PDB file of C-alpha atoms in Angstrom:
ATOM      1  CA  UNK X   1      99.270  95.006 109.707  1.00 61.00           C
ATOM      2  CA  UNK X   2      98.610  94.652 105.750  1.00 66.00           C
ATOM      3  CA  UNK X   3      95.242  93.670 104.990  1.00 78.00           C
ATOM      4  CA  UNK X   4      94.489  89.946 103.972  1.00 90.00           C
ATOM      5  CA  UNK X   5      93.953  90.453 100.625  1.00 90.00           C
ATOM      6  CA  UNK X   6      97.549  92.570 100.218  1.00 92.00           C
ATOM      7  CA  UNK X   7      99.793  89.285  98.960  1.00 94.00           C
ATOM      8  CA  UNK X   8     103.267  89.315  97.991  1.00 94.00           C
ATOM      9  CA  UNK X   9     101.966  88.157  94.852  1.00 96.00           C
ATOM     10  CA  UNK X  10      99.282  90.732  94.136  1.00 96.00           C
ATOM     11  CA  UNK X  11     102.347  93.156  95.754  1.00 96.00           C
ATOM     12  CA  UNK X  12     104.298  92.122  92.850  1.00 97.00           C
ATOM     13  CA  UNK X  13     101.651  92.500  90.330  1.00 97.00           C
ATOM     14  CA  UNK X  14     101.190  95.779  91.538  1.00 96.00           C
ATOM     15  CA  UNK X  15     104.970  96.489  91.170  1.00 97.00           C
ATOM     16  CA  UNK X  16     104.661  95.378  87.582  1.00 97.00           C
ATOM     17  CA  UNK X  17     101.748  97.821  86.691  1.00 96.00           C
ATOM     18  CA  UNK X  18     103.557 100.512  88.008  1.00 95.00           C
ATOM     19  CA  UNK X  19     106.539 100.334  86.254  1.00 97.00           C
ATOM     20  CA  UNK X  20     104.750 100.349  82.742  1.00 97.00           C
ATOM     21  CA  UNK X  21     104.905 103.513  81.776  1.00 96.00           C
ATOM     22  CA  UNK X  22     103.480 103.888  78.134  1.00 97.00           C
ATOM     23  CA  UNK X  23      99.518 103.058  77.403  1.00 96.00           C
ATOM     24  CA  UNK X  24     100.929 100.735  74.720  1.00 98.00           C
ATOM     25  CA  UNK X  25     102.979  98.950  76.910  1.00 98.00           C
ATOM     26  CA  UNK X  26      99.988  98.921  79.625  1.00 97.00           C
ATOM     27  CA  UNK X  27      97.367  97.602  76.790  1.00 98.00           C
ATOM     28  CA  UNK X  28      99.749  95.057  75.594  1.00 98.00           C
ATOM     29  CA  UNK X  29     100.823  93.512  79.321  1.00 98.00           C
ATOM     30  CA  UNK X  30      96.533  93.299  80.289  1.00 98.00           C
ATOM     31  CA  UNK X  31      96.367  91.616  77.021  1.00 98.00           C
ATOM     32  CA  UNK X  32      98.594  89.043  77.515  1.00 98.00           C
ATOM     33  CA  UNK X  33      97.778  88.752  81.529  1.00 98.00           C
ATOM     34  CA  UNK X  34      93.440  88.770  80.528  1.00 98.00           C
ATOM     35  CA  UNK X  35      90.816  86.946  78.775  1.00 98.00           C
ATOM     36  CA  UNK X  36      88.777  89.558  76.610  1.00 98.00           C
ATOM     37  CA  UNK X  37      85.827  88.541  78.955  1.00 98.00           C
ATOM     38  CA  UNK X  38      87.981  90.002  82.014  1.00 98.00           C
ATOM     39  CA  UNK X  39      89.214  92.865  80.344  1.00 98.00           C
ATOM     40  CA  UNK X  40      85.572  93.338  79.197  1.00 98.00           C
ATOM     41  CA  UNK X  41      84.741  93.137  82.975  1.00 98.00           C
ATOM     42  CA  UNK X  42      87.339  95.637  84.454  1.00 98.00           C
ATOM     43  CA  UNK X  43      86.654  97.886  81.810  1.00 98.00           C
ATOM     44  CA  UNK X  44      82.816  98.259  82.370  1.00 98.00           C
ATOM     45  CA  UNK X  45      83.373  98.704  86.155  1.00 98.00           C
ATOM     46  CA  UNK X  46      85.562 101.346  85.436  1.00 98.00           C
ATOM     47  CA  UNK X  47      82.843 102.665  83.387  1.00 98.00           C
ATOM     48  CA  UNK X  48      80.640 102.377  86.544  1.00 98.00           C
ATOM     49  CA  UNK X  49      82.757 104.061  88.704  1.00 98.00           C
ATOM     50  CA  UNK X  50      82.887 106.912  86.430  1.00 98.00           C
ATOM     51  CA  UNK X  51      79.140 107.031  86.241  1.00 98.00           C
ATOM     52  CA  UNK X  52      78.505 106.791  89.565  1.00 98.00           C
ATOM     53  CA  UNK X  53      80.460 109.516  90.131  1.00 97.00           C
ATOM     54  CA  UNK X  54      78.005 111.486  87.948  1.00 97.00           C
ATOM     55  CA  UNK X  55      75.306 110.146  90.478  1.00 97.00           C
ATOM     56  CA  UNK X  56      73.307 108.509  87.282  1.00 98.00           C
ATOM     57  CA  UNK X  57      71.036 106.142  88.777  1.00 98.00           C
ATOM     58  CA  UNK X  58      72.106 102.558  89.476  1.00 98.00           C
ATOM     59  CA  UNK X  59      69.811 101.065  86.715  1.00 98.00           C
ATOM     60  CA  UNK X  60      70.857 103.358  84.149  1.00 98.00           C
ATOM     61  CA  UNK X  61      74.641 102.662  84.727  1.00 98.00           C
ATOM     62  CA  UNK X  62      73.607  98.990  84.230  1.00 98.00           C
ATOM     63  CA  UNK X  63      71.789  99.854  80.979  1.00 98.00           C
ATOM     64  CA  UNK X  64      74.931 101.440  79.308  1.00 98.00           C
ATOM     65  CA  UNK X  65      77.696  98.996  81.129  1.00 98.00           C
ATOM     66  CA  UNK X  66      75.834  95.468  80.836  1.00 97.00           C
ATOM     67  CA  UNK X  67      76.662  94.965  84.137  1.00 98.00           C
ATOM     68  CA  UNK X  68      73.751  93.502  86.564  1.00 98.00           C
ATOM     69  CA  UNK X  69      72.184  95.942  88.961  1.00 97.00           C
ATOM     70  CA  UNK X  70      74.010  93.545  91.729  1.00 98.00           C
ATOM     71  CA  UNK X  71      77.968  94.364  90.441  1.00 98.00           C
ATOM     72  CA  UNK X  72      76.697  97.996  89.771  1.00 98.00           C
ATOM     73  CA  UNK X  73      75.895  97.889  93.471  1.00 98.00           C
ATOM     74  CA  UNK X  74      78.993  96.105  94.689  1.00 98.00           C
ATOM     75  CA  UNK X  75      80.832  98.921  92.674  1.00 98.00           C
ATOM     76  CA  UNK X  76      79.235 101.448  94.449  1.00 98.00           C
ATOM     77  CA  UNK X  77      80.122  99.518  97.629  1.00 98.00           C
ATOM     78  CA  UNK X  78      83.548 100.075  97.322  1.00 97.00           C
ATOM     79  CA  UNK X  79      83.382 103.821  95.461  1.00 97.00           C
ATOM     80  CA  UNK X  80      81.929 104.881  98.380  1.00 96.00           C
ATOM     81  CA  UNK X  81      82.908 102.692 101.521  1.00 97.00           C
ATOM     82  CA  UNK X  82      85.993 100.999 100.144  1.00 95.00           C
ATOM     83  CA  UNK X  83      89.853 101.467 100.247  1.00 94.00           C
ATOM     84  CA  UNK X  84      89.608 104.939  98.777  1.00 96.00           C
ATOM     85  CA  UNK X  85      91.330 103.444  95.182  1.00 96.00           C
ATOM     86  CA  UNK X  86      88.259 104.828  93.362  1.00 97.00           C
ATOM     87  CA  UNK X  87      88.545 108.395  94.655  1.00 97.00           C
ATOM     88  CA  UNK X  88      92.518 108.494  93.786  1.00 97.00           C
ATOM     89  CA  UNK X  89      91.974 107.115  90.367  1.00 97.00           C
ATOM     90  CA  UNK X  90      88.946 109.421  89.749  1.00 97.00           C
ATOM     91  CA  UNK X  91      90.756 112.416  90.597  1.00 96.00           C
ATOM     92  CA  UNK X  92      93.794 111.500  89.042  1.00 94.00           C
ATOM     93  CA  UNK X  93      91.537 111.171  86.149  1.00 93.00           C
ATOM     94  CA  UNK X  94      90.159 114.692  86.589  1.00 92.00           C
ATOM     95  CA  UNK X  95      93.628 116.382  87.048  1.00 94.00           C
ATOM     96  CA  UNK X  96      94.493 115.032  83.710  1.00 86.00           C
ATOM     97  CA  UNK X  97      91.403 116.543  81.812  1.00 81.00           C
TER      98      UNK X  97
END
């Protein structure tokens, strides 16, 4: 049974993402779809999940993101007890370097 949060519309969304296949393309479609607050946002909680996985300390990710000790936590929530999309992206990430 999908989870709750797994919508047809988020589905679609999802569908979307995957089919861009060009960073240009991808830059230009979270333009349009975010505010530069939100893509501010996404960005730095990438940023935490990347330092996070360098085990820096929770206040010192905060310090270089500008995200509150509370999201920094929430990030670390889900890094570490949440669907596993973290760890993929991460080593994805790695593979690629």
């Amino acid at each position: 049974m999908p989870a709750r949060w797994e919508t047809p519309k988020l589905k679609r969304l999802v569908a979307i993402l995957g089919n861009l296949k060009t960073e240009k393309e991808m830059l230009a479609f979270l333009r349009d779809l975010c505010t530069l607050e939100e893509l501010a946002e996404i960005s730095s909680r990438w940023q935490a999940v990347e330092l996070l996985d360098k085990n820096l300390p929770y206040r010192e990710i905060a310090d270089q993101t500008g995200l509150s000790t509370t999201t920094v936590t929430r990030v670390a929530h889900w890094l570490y007890h949440g669907e596993g999309g973290y760890r993929v992206a991460l080593s994805k990430l790695k593979a690629k370097l």
